Coordinates of C-alpha atoms in Angstrom, one line a residue:
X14 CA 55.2 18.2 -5.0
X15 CA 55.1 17.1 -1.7
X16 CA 56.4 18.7 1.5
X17 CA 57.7 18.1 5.0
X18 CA 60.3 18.2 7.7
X19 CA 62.4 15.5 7.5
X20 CA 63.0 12.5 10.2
X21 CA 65.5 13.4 12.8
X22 CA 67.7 11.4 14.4
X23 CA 66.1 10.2 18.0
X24 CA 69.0 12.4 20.0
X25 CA 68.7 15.0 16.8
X26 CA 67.5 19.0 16.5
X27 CA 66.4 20.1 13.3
X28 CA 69.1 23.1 13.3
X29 CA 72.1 20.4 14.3
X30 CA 70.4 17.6 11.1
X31 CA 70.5 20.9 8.8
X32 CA 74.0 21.5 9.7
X33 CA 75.4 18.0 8.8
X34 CA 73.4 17.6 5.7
X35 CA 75.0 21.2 4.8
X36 CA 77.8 19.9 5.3
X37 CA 77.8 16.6 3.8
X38 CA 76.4 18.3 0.5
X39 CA 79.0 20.8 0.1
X40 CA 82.2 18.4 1.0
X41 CA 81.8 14.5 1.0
X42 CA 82.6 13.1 -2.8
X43 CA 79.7 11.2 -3.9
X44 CA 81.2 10.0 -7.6
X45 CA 84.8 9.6 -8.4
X46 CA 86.0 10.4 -12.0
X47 CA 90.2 9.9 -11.8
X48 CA 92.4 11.4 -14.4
X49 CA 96.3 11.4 -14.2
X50 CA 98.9 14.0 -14.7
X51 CA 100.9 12.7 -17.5
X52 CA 103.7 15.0 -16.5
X53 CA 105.0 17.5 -13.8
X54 CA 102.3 19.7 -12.9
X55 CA 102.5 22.9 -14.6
X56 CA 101.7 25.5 -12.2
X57 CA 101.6 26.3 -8.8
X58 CA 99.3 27.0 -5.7
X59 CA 99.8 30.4 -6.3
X60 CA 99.3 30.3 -10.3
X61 CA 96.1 28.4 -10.0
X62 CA 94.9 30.9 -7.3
X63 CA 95.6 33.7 -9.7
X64 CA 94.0 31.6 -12.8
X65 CA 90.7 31.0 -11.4
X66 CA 89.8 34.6 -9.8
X67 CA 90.9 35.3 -13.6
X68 CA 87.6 32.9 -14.4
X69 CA 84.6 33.7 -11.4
X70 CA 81.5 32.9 -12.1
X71 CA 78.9 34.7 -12.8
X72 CA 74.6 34.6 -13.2
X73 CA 73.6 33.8 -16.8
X74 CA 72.8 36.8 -19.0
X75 CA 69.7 37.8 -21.1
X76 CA 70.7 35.9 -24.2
X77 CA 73.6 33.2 -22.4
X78 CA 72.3 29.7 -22.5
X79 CA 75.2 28.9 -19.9
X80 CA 78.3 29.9 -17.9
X81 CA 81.1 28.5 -16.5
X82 CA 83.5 29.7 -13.8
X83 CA 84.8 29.3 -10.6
X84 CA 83.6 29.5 -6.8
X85 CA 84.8 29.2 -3.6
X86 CA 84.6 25.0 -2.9
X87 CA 82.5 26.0 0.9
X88 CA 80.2 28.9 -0.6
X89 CA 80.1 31.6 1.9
X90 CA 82.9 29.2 4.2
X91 CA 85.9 29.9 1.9
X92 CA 86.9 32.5 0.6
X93 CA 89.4 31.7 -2.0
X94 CA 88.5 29.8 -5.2
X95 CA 91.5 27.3 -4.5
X96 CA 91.0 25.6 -1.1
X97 CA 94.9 23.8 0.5
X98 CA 94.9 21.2 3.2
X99 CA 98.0 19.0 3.6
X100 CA 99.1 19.6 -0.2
X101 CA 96.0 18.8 -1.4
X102 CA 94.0 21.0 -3.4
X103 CA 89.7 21.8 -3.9
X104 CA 88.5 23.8 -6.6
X105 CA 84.9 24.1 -7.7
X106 CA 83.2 24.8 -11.1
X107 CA 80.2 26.3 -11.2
X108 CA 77.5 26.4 -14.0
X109 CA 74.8 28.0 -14.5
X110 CA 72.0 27.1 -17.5
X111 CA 68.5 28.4 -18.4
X112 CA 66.1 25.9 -18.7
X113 CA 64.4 25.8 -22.3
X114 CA 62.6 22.9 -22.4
X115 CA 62.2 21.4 -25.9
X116 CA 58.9 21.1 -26.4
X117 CA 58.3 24.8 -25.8
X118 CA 60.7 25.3 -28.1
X119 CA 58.9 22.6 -30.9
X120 CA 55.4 23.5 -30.2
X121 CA 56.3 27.5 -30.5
X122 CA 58.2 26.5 -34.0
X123 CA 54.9 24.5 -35.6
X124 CA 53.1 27.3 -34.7
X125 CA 55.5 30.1 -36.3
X126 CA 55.6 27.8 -39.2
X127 CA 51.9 27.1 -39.6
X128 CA 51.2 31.0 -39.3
X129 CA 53.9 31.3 -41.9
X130 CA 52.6 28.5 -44.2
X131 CA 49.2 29.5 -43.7
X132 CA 50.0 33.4 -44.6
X133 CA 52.1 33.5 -47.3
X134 CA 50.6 30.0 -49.0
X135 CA 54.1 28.4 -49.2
X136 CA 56.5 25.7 -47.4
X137 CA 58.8 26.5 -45.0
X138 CA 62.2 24.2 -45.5
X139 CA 64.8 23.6 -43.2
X140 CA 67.2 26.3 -43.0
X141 CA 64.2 28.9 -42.8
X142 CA 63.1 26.5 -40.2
X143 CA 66.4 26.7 -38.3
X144 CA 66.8 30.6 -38.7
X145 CA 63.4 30.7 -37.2
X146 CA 64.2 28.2 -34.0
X147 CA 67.0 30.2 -33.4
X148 CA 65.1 33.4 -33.4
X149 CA 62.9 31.7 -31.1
X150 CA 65.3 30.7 -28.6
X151 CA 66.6 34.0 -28.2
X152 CA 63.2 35.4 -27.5
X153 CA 62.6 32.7 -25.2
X154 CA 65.7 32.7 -23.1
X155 CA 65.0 35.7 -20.9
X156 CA 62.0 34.4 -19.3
X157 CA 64.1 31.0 -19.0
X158 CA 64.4 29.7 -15.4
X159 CA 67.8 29.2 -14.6
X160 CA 69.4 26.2 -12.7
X161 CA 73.3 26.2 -11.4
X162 CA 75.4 22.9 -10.9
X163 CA 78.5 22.8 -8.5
X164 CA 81.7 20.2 -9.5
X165 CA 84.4 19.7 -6.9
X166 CA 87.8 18.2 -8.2
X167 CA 90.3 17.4 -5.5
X168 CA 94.2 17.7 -7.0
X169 CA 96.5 16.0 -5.5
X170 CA 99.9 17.7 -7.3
X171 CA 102.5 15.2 -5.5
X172 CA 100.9 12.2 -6.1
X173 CA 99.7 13.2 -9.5
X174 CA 96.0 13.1 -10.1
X175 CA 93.0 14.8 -10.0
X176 CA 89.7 12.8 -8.3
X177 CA 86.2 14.6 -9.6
X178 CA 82.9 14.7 -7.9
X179 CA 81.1 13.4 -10.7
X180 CA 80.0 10.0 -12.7
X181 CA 79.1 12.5 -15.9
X182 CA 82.2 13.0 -18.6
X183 CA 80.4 15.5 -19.5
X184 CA 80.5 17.3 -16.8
X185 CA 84.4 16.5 -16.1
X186 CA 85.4 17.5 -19.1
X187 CA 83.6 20.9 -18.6
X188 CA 85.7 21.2 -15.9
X189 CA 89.2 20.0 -17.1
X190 CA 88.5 22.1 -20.0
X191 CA 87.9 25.4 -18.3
X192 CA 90.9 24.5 -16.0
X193 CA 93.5 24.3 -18.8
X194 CA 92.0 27.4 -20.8
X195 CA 92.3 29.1 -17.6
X196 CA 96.0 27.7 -16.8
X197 CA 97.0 27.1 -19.9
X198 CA 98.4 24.2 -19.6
X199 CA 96.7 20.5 -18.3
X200 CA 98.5 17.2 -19.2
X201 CA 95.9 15.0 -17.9
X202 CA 94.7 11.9 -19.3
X203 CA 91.9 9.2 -17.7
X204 CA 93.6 6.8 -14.9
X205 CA 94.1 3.3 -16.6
X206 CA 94.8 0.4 -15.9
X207 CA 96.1 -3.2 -17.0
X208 CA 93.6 -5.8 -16.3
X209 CA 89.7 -4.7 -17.7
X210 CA 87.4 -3.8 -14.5
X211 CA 85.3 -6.0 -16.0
X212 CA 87.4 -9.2 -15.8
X213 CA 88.7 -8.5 -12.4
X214 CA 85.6 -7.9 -11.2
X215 CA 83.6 -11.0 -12.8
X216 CA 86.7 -12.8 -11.4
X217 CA 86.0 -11.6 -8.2
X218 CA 82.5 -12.6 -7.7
X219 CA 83.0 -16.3 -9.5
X220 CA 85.5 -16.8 -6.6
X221 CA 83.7 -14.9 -4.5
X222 CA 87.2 -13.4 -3.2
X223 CA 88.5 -9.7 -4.1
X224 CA 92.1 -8.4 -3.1
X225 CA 93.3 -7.2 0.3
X226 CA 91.1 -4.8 1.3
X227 CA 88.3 -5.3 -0.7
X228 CA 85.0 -6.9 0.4
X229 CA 82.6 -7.7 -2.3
X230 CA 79.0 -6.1 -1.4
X231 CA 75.7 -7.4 -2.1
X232 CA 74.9 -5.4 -5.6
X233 CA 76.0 -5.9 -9.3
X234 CA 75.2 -5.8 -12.9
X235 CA 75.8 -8.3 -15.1
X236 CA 75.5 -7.8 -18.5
X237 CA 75.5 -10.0 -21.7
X238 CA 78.8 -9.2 -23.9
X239 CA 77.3 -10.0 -27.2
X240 CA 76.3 -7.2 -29.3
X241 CA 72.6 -7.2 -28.2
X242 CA 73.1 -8.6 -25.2
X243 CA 71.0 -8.0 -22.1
X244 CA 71.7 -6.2 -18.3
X245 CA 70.7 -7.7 -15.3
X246 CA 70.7 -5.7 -11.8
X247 CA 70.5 -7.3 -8.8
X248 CA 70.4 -5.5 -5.2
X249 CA 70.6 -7.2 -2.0
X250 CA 71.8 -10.8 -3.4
X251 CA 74.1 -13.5 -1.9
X252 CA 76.5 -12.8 -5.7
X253 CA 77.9 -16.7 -4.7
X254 CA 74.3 -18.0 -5.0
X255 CA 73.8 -20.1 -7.7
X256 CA 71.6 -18.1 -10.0
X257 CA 74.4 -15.5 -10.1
X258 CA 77.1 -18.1 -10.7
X259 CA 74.8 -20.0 -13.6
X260 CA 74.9 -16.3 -15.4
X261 CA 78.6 -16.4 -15.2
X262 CA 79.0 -19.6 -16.2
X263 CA 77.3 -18.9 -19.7
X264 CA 79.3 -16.0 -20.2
X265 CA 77.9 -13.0 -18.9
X266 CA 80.5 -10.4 -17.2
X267 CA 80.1 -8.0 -14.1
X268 CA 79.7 -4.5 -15.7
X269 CA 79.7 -3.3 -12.1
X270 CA 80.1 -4.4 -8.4
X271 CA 79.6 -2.8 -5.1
X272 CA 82.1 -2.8 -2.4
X273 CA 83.6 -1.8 0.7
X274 CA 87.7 -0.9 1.3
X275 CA 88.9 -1.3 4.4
X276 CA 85.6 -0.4 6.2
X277 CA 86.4 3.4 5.8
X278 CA 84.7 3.0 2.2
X279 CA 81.5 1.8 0.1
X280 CA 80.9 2.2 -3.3
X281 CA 80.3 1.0 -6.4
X282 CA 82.9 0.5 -9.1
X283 CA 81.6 0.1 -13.2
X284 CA 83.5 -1.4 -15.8
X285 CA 84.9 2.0 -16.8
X286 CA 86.5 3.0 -13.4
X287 CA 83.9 5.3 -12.7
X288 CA 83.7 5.1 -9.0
X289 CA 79.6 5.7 -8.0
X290 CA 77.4 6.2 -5.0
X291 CA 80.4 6.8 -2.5
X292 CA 80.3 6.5 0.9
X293 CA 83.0 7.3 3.6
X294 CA 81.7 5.4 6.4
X295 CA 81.4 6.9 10.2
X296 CA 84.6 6.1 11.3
X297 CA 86.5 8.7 8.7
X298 CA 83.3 11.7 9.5
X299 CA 84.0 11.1 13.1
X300 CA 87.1 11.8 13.2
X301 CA 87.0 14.8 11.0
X302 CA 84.8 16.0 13.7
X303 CA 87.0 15.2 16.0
X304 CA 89.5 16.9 14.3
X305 CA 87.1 19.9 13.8
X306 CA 85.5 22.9 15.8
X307 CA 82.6 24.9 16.3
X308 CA 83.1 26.8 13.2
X309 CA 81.5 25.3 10.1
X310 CA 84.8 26.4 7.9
X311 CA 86.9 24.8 10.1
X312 CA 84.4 21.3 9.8
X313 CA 84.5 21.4 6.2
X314 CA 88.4 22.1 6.4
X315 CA 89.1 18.8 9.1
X316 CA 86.6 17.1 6.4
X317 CA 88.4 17.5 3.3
X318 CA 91.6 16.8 4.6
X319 CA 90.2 13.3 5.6
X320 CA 88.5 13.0 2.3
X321 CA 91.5 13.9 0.9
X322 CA 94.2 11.4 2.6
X323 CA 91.5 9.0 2.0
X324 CA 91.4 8.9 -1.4
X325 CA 95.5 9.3 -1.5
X326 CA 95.1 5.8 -0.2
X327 CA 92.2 4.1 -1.9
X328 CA 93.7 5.1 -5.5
X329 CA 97.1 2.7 -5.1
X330 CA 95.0 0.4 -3.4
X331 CA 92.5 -0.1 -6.1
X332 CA 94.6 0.7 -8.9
X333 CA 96.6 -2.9 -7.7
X334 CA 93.4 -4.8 -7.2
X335 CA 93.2 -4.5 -10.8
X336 CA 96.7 -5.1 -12.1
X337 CA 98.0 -1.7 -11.4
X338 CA 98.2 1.4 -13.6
X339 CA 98.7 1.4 -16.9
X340 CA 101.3 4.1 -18.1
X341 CA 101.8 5.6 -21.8
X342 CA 104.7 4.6 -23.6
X343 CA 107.2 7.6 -23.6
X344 CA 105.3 8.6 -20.3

C-alpha cells in the first residue's frame, strides 16, 4: 500500500479539505436506487423513530458472520436514528461482516480432510465434508477481521418514494427488508416506467437530442441485444460520431448513458434505472453552504435538505423523459 497526504486545493488547508471530504462522504448520494410506495405510508415520523432505536446496531459477535441495524445518518452529528428536514426523511443502515476469505476456508478444509483421509484410511463425502466447513468457520470467525458498510435511504413520505444510496440490490434490499421487519409494514415496489431506458436512451443518442433538461454526456455503453452479444464502453466520445451511429445502425442499444439535468446534476443512468456515479454539481453544495454554519451538524443538515429537494425534482423530471411512471393495475 501506498501512502500520502493528498493534493489540496491551491487556496486549501489540510484540516478545511478533511472537513469537506467528511462531509461529502457522510451526506452527498453517490448511487440512486428508487422504489415507490404503492400505498399511503404506514407509519409515522414518530413510529419510525421508535422502530429503529427498537433495531441499533451493534459490533459483530464471536460466532455472528453479520449484523444489521440502524445509526444515526451524520455518526457522531445526529443524534437520532431518523434525521427530518422539510418533510423529508434520512435513515441509515449499518452492517457489519467478518471477513473469511474463501480460500482460508478451502485450503484449511483439504487439509482437515487429508489428515482425516490419511488417518482413518477412508473417504470423506460431502455432508462430512460440509459438517466439517462449518465447524471450521466457526473456529475461524473470531479471529475474522471485521469490515462495516453504511446505506442512506432518503424517504420522501408526501411524494411517495424512497431514493437509496446504492447501485447494489443487494444491499437495498437489506435495507428495505430490515425497515419493514422493523415497521412492520413496507408497501414498496421498484419505480417503473413505460418506455424501456434502453430505447429512450438509444433514441436519444441516434438523434443526438434528450428531453428538456437533459444533456447527453460524453460516456455510454452499448451493448449487443442478441443472446451472446457483446458490450462496448466508450468514455470521452463525440456519441454523434459516426462510429457510434454505425453501432446503432446494426442494432446495438445503449445499456447506459451519462448525463447532466439542469446543470445541478451528472450522472449516469443504466438500462435498469439504476442512477450511478452521481454528482450534484457546485452550484447545489454552494448554496447548502450558504445556507449552513460553522457547525458541521448544521452543514450536513442545510446539505440534505438540498439533496433532498433535489431529488424531489429530478424524479418527475426523469420519470417523463422516459414516458412517465408506470403504475400497477389496482394501484
Amino acid at each position: 500500500p501506498r501512502i500520502g497526504w493528498p493534493k489540496l486545493p491551491v487556496s486549501g488547508n489540510i484540516a478545511g479539505f478533511c472537513d469537506q471530504t467528511y462531509k461529502d462522504n457522510l451526506m452527498w448520494f453517490r448511487n440512486l436506487l428508487l422504489y415507490r410506495f404503492s400505498q399511503t405510508i404506514p407509519f409515522s415520523e414518530a413510529e419510525l423513530i421508535t422502530a429503529l432505536d427498537e433495531r441499533p446496531s451493534r459490533p459483530c459477535g464471536s460466532q455472528d458472520t453479520h449484523t444489521l441495524g440502524w445509526t444515526t445518518p451524520f455518526g457522531k452529528h445526529s443524534e437520532n436514528r431518523v434525521q427530518v428536514a422539510q418533510g423529508y426523511w434520512l435513515i441509515a443502515l449499518r452492517k457489519e461482516e467478518r471477513i473469511l476469505p474463501g480460500s482460508v476456508v478451502r485450503d484449511g478444509l483439504a487439509e482437515k480432510v487429508d489428515e482425516i483421509e490419511a488417518r482413518d484410511g477412508r473417504k470423506v463425502y460431502k455432508k462430512e465434508r460440509d459438517t466439517l466447513k462449518d465447524e471450521l468457520v466457526m473456529s475461524l470467525l473470531p479471529r475474522a477481521f471485521t469490515r462495516t458498510q453504511t446505506t442512506l435511504a432518503c424517504i420522501a413520505p408526501q411524494e411517495g418514494w424512497i431514493a437509496i444510496d446504492s447501485a447494489s440490490s443487494k444491499r437495498a434490499e437489506d435495507l428495505l427488508s430490515l425497515l419493514r421487519e422493523c415497521t412492520g409494514s413496507l408497501p414498496v415496489r421498484p419505480l417503473n416506467v413505460k418506455i424501456a431506458p434502453a430505447a429512450c436512451m438509444t433514441d436519444w443518442v441516434k438523434t443526438g437530442q434528450a428531453p428538456e433538461g437533459l444533456i447527453i454526456g460524453d460516456e455510454c455503453e452499448l451493448r449487443d441485444t442478441s443472446e451472446d452479444g457483446g458490450v462496448i464502453r466508450c468514455k470521452r466520445q463525440d456519441l454523434a460520431s459516426d462510429e457510434i451511429q454505425q453501432h446503432l445502425t446494426v442494432g446495438k442499444q445503449v445499456s447506459q448513458l451519462s448525463l447532466q439535468w439542469q446543470e445541478k446534476l451528472a450522472f449516469s443512468l443504466d438500462d435498469k434505472l439504476t442512477v450511478k456515479r452521481l454528482k450534484f454539481e457546485d452550484l447545489l453544495r454552494d448554496e447548502a453552504d450558504d445556507q449552513a454554519s460553522d457547525d458541521m451538524a448544521a452543514e450536513l443538515d442545510a446539505s440534505f435538505n438540498i439533496m433532498a429537494k433535489t431529488l424531489s425534482e429530478l424524479i418527475p423530471s426523469l420519470t417523463a423523459a422516459l414516458g412517465g411512471e408506470e403504475t400497477p393495475q389496482g394501484i
